[in-house]
Coordinates of C-alpha atoms in Angstrom, one line a residue:
M57 CA 7.7 -14.9 -3.2
E58 CA 6.6 -12.9 -6.3
L59 CA 5.0 -9.5 -5.7
R60 CA 1.8 -9.5 -7.7
G61 CA -1.9 -9.4 -7.4
I62 CA -3.8 -7.6 -4.7
I63 CA -1.7 -6.1 -2.0
P64 CA -3.5 -4.3 0.8
P65 CA -1.6 -1.3 2.4
M66 CA -2.5 -2.9 5.7
T67 CA -4.0 -1.0 8.5
T68 CA -2.0 -1.1 11.7
P69 CA -4.2 -1.8 14.8
F70 CA -3.5 0.5 17.8
T71 CA -4.6 0.6 21.4
E72 CA -6.1 3.6 23.1
Q73 CA -2.6 4.4 24.4
G74 CA -1.2 4.6 20.9
T75 CA 0.8 1.3 21.1
V76 CA 0.7 -1.4 18.5
Y77 CA -2.2 -3.8 19.2
E78 CA -0.4 -7.1 18.6
E79 CA -3.5 -9.4 18.9
G80 CA -5.4 -7.3 16.4
L81 CA -2.4 -7.1 14.0
R82 CA -2.0 -10.9 14.0
R83 CA -5.7 -11.4 13.4
L84 CA -5.6 -8.9 10.5
V85 CA -2.7 -10.8 8.8
D86 CA -4.8 -14.0 9.0
F87 CA -7.9 -12.2 7.7
Q88 CA -6.0 -11.0 4.6
V89 CA -4.5 -14.4 4.0
E90 CA -7.9 -16.1 4.4
K91 CA -9.5 -13.7 2.0
G92 CA -7.0 -14.4 -0.8
S93 CA -4.8 -11.3 -0.8
H94 CA -1.5 -11.9 -2.5
G95 CA 0.7 -9.5 -0.5
L96 CA 0.8 -7.0 2.4
F97 CA 2.2 -3.5 2.2
I98 CA 3.0 -2.6 5.8
C99 CA 3.7 0.8 7.6
G100 CA 2.6 2.8 4.6
T101 CA 0.0 5.6 4.5
Y102 CA -2.9 3.4 5.5
G103 CA -0.6 1.6 7.9
S104 CA 0.2 4.9 9.7
G105 CA 4.0 4.5 9.2
P106 CA 4.8 8.2 9.1
I107 CA 3.2 8.8 12.5
M108 CA 4.8 5.7 14.2
T109 CA 8.1 5.6 16.0
L110 CA 10.9 3.6 14.5
E111 CA 10.6 1.0 17.2
Q112 CA 6.8 0.6 16.5
R113 CA 7.5 0.1 12.8
K114 CA 10.2 -2.5 13.6
K115 CA 7.7 -4.2 15.9
V116 CA 5.2 -4.4 13.1
H117 CA 7.8 -5.8 10.8
E118 CA 8.5 -8.6 13.3
I119 CA 4.9 -9.4 14.1
V120 CA 3.7 -9.5 10.5
V121 CA 6.6 -11.8 9.4
D122 CA 6.0 -14.1 12.3
Q123 CA 2.3 -14.3 11.7
A124 CA 2.5 -14.5 7.9
K125 CA 4.8 -17.5 8.1
G126 CA 5.6 -17.3 4.4
R127 CA 2.0 -17.6 3.3
I128 CA 2.0 -14.1 1.7
A129 CA 4.5 -11.7 0.3
V130 CA 5.4 -8.7 2.6
V131 CA 6.6 -5.3 1.6
A132 CA 7.8 -2.9 4.3
H133 CA 7.4 0.8 3.6
V134 CA 10.5 2.4 5.2
G135 CA 10.1 5.9 4.0
T136 CA 11.0 8.8 6.4
A137 CA 12.3 12.3 6.1
S138 CA 15.8 11.0 7.0
T139 CA 18.0 8.8 4.8
E140 CA 19.7 7.3 7.9
Q141 CA 16.3 6.3 9.5
S142 CA 15.0 4.9 6.2
V143 CA 18.2 2.8 5.8
E144 CA 17.8 1.6 9.4
L145 CA 14.3 0.5 8.8
A146 CA 15.2 -1.2 5.5
R147 CA 18.0 -3.1 7.1
H148 CA 15.7 -4.2 9.9
A149 CA 13.0 -5.3 7.5
E150 CA 15.6 -7.4 5.6
S151 CA 17.0 -8.9 8.8
V152 CA 13.6 -10.3 10.0
G153 CA 12.8 -11.8 6.6
I154 CA 10.8 -9.2 4.7
E155 CA 11.2 -9.8 1.0
Y156 CA 10.7 -6.2 -0.4
V157 CA 11.1 -2.7 0.9
S158 CA 9.5 0.5 -0.5
S159 CA 9.8 4.1 0.2
I160 CA 8.2 7.4 -0.6
S161 CA 10.6 10.2 -1.6
P162 CA 12.0 12.0 1.5
Y163 CA 9.5 14.6 2.5
Y164 CA 9.1 17.9 4.4
F165 CA 11.9 19.7 2.5
H166 CA 11.6 20.3 -1.2
H167 CA 14.1 18.0 -2.8
D168 CA 15.2 18.1 -6.4
D169 CA 15.6 14.9 -8.6
R170 CA 19.3 14.6 -7.7
A171 CA 18.6 14.4 -4.0
V172 CA 15.8 11.8 -4.6
V173 CA 18.2 9.7 -6.6
E174 CA 20.9 9.8 -3.9
Y175 CA 18.3 8.9 -1.2
F176 CA 17.3 5.8 -3.2
R177 CA 20.8 4.9 -4.0
A178 CA 21.5 4.7 -0.3
L179 CA 18.5 2.5 0.2
V180 CA 19.5 0.2 -2.6
E181 CA 23.1 -0.1 -1.4
S182 CA 22.0 -0.8 2.2
V183 CA 20.0 -4.1 1.5
K184 CA 20.0 -7.0 -0.9
V185 CA 16.2 -7.2 -1.2
P186 CA 14.4 -5.4 -4.0
V187 CA 13.7 -1.7 -3.4
Y188 CA 10.6 0.0 -4.8
V189 CA 9.9 3.7 -5.1
Y190 CA 6.5 4.8 -3.8
N191 CA 5.2 7.7 -5.9
N192 CA 2.9 9.7 -3.6
P193 CA 3.2 13.4 -4.7
N194 CA 0.3 14.5 -2.5
A195 CA 2.3 13.6 0.6
T196 CA 5.9 14.4 -0.6
H197 CA 5.5 17.2 -3.2
V198 CA 7.8 15.2 -5.3
K199 CA 6.4 13.7 -8.5
I200 CA 8.1 10.7 -9.9
T201 CA 8.4 11.7 -13.6
P202 CA 9.4 9.3 -16.4
K203 CA 12.9 10.8 -16.4
L204 CA 13.3 10.5 -12.7
L205 CA 12.0 6.9 -12.8
Q206 CA 14.7 6.1 -15.4
N207 CA 17.3 7.5 -13.1
L208 CA 16.0 5.6 -10.2
A209 CA 16.1 2.4 -12.2
A210 CA 19.7 3.1 -13.2
V211 CA 20.8 3.1 -9.5
G212 CA 19.0 -0.2 -8.8
V213 CA 15.4 0.5 -7.9
Q214 CA 13.4 -2.5 -9.2
G215 CA 9.8 -1.3 -9.1
I216 CA 7.3 1.4 -8.4
K217 CA 4.1 1.7 -6.4
D218 CA 2.4 4.6 -8.3
S219 CA -0.2 6.5 -6.2
G220 CA -0.3 9.5 -8.6
F221 CA -4.0 8.6 -9.3
N222 CA -3.5 9.5 -13.0
Y223 CA -3.8 6.8 -15.6
I224 CA -2.1 8.8 -18.4
D225 CA 0.9 9.5 -16.1
F226 CA 1.0 5.8 -15.2
T227 CA 1.2 4.8 -18.9
H228 CA 4.0 7.4 -19.4
L229 CA 6.0 5.7 -16.5
V230 CA 5.4 2.3 -18.2
L231 CA 6.6 3.6 -21.5
A232 CA 9.7 5.1 -19.9
L233 CA 10.9 1.7 -18.7
E234 CA 10.1 -0.3 -21.9
D235 CA 13.8 -1.2 -22.1
R236 CA 13.7 -2.7 -18.6
P237 CA 11.1 -5.6 -18.8
A238 CA 12.0 -6.8 -15.3
F239 CA 11.0 -3.5 -13.7
R240 CA 7.7 -4.0 -11.9
F241 CA 4.8 -1.6 -11.9
I242 CA 2.2 -1.8 -9.1
V243 CA -0.7 0.6 -9.3
G244 CA -1.4 2.4 -5.9
T245 CA -5.2 2.8 -6.2
E246 CA -8.1 0.6 -6.9
G247 CA -9.7 3.4 -8.9
I248 CA -7.7 2.6 -12.0
A249 CA -6.8 -1.0 -11.2
L250 CA -8.2 -2.7 -14.3
P251 CA -6.9 -0.2 -16.9
A252 CA -3.5 -0.3 -15.2
F253 CA -3.5 -4.1 -15.3
M254 CA -4.2 -3.9 -19.1
V255 CA -1.0 -1.9 -19.7
G256 CA 1.3 -3.9 -17.5
A257 CA 0.7 -3.3 -13.8
K258 CA 1.5 -6.6 -12.0
G259 CA -0.7 -5.8 -9.0
C260 CA -2.6 -3.2 -7.1
I261 CA -2.0 -1.8 -3.6
S262 CA -5.6 -1.0 -2.8
G263 CA -6.8 0.9 0.2
L264 CA -10.3 -0.6 -0.3
A265 CA -8.7 -4.0 0.1
N266 CA -7.9 -3.2 3.7
A267 CA -11.5 -3.8 4.5
F268 CA -12.9 -5.6 1.5
P269 CA -10.1 -7.7 -0.1
E270 CA -12.6 -10.1 -1.7
I271 CA -13.8 -7.6 -4.3
M272 CA -10.3 -6.7 -5.4
V273 CA -9.2 -10.3 -5.5
E274 CA -12.2 -11.1 -7.7
L275 CA -11.3 -8.2 -10.0
W276 CA -7.7 -9.6 -10.3
D277 CA -9.0 -13.1 -10.9
L278 CA -11.4 -11.9 -13.7
F279 CA -8.5 -10.0 -15.3
Q280 CA -6.2 -13.0 -15.1
A281 CA -8.9 -15.2 -16.7
G282 CA -9.4 -12.7 -19.6
R283 CA -13.0 -12.0 -18.6
Y284 CA -12.7 -8.4 -19.3
E285 CA -16.4 -7.5 -19.7
E286 CA -17.2 -8.8 -16.2
A287 CA -14.0 -7.2 -14.9
S288 CA -15.1 -3.8 -16.3
R289 CA -18.5 -4.1 -14.5
L290 CA -16.8 -5.0 -11.3
Q291 CA -14.3 -2.1 -11.7
L292 CA -17.3 0.2 -11.6
K293 CA -18.6 -1.4 -8.4
V294 CA -15.1 -1.0 -6.9
N295 CA -15.2 2.7 -7.7
R296 CA -18.6 3.0 -6.1
A297 CA -17.2 1.3 -3.0
R298 CA -14.3 3.7 -3.2
Q299 CA -16.7 6.7 -3.1
I300 CA -18.3 5.2 0.0
L301 CA -15.0 4.7 1.7
H302 CA -14.4 8.5 1.1
I303 CA -17.5 9.6 3.0
P304 CA -15.4 10.1 6.1
S305 CA -12.7 12.8 5.9
S306 CA -10.0 10.2 6.5
T307 CA -9.9 6.9 4.5
N308 CA -7.3 5.7 7.0
A309 CA -9.8 6.0 9.8
A310 CA -12.6 4.7 7.6
C311 CA -10.8 1.4 7.3
Y312 CA -10.7 0.9 11.1
A313 CA -14.5 1.5 11.2
A314 CA -15.2 -0.9 8.3
L315 CA -13.0 -3.6 9.6
N316 CA -14.5 -3.4 13.1
A317 CA -17.9 -3.6 11.5
R318 CA -16.9 -6.8 9.8
G319 CA -15.9 -8.2 13.2
I320 CA -12.2 -7.8 12.8
D321 CA -11.0 -6.0 16.0
V322 CA -8.3 -3.5 14.8
G323 CA -8.6 -1.2 17.7
I324 CA -8.5 2.5 16.9
P325 CA -6.4 4.9 14.8
K326 CA -3.2 6.4 16.2
L327 CA -3.3 10.1 17.0
P328 CA -3.4 12.6 15.3
V329 CA -5.8 10.5 13.2
L330 CA -9.2 10.5 14.9
P331 CA -11.9 7.8 14.7
V332 CA -14.6 8.4 12.1
E333 CA -17.5 10.6 13.3
K334 CA -20.6 8.6 14.1
D335 CA -22.8 10.1 11.5
K336 CA -20.3 9.6 8.8
E337 CA -19.6 6.0 10.0
K338 CA -23.3 5.3 9.8
A339 CA -23.6 6.7 6.3
M340 CA -20.5 4.8 5.1
L341 CA -21.6 1.4 6.5
A342 CA -25.1 1.9 5.1
G343 CA -23.5 2.5 1.7
F344 CA -21.5 -0.7 1.9
R345 CA -24.6 -2.6 2.9
E346 CA -26.5 -1.1 -0.1
I347 CA -23.9 -2.5 -2.5
G348 CA -23.6 -5.9 -0.8
L349 CA -20.2 -5.6 0.8
L350 CA -21.6 -5.8 4.4

């Protein structure tokens, strides 16, 4: 299934004991399918992948594939600080039928470009499914530059989720791969979704779409229809909603609160992420009501 359109970096429901809340996860997959999302990016930042055990991440792979039943594209984020663990997760994802894998650069240590390329070479050589690099310099302290992206493409990386939050940098990445028309660009924030679509992004992995996929699907549909004036107005509403989502200190936790407010039981965040403080939750939900999302 083609990776395109609106791809929520799906929240992972947890129990109070910190285990994967299977019933909530299955319901969340159905919710995203019902609301028109085109793909799911699982076990990423919003999905709490870095704070889950390998076995928990594998369990999420299995549950999501089983519940999706081929209705929606699935991308497994397999990034860890360890090449061996990332390869293990990538192989598992492929073995259960996940169509794409993605990874941030290995984190904790400061790695140079050569180390990053070798890490991704190992991932590419370990699976047959497409491998995407996830540019998240705030988390890894590694910025995927145009030159590094060219080197990653040379070892077989087939696309990028860019969460650098900088439109000019995004365009420079696109320009660097002009000679590789099959290379796929996915913008990693709803904040610059429309301008990114205009210069070649084939989709958006949107944190806001975790809780409100409809507004992002509408934005994508307007762009696809060439209704750019309407799309530009909706982009401003998206950015207002994004401001509201950032009222709590953790947008990860904010998505749990927003989903639960919509009647989608996703349990609670996994420690060390804490639930949103009540006063901030109240302010956030009031903001969403004010702009018509609740």
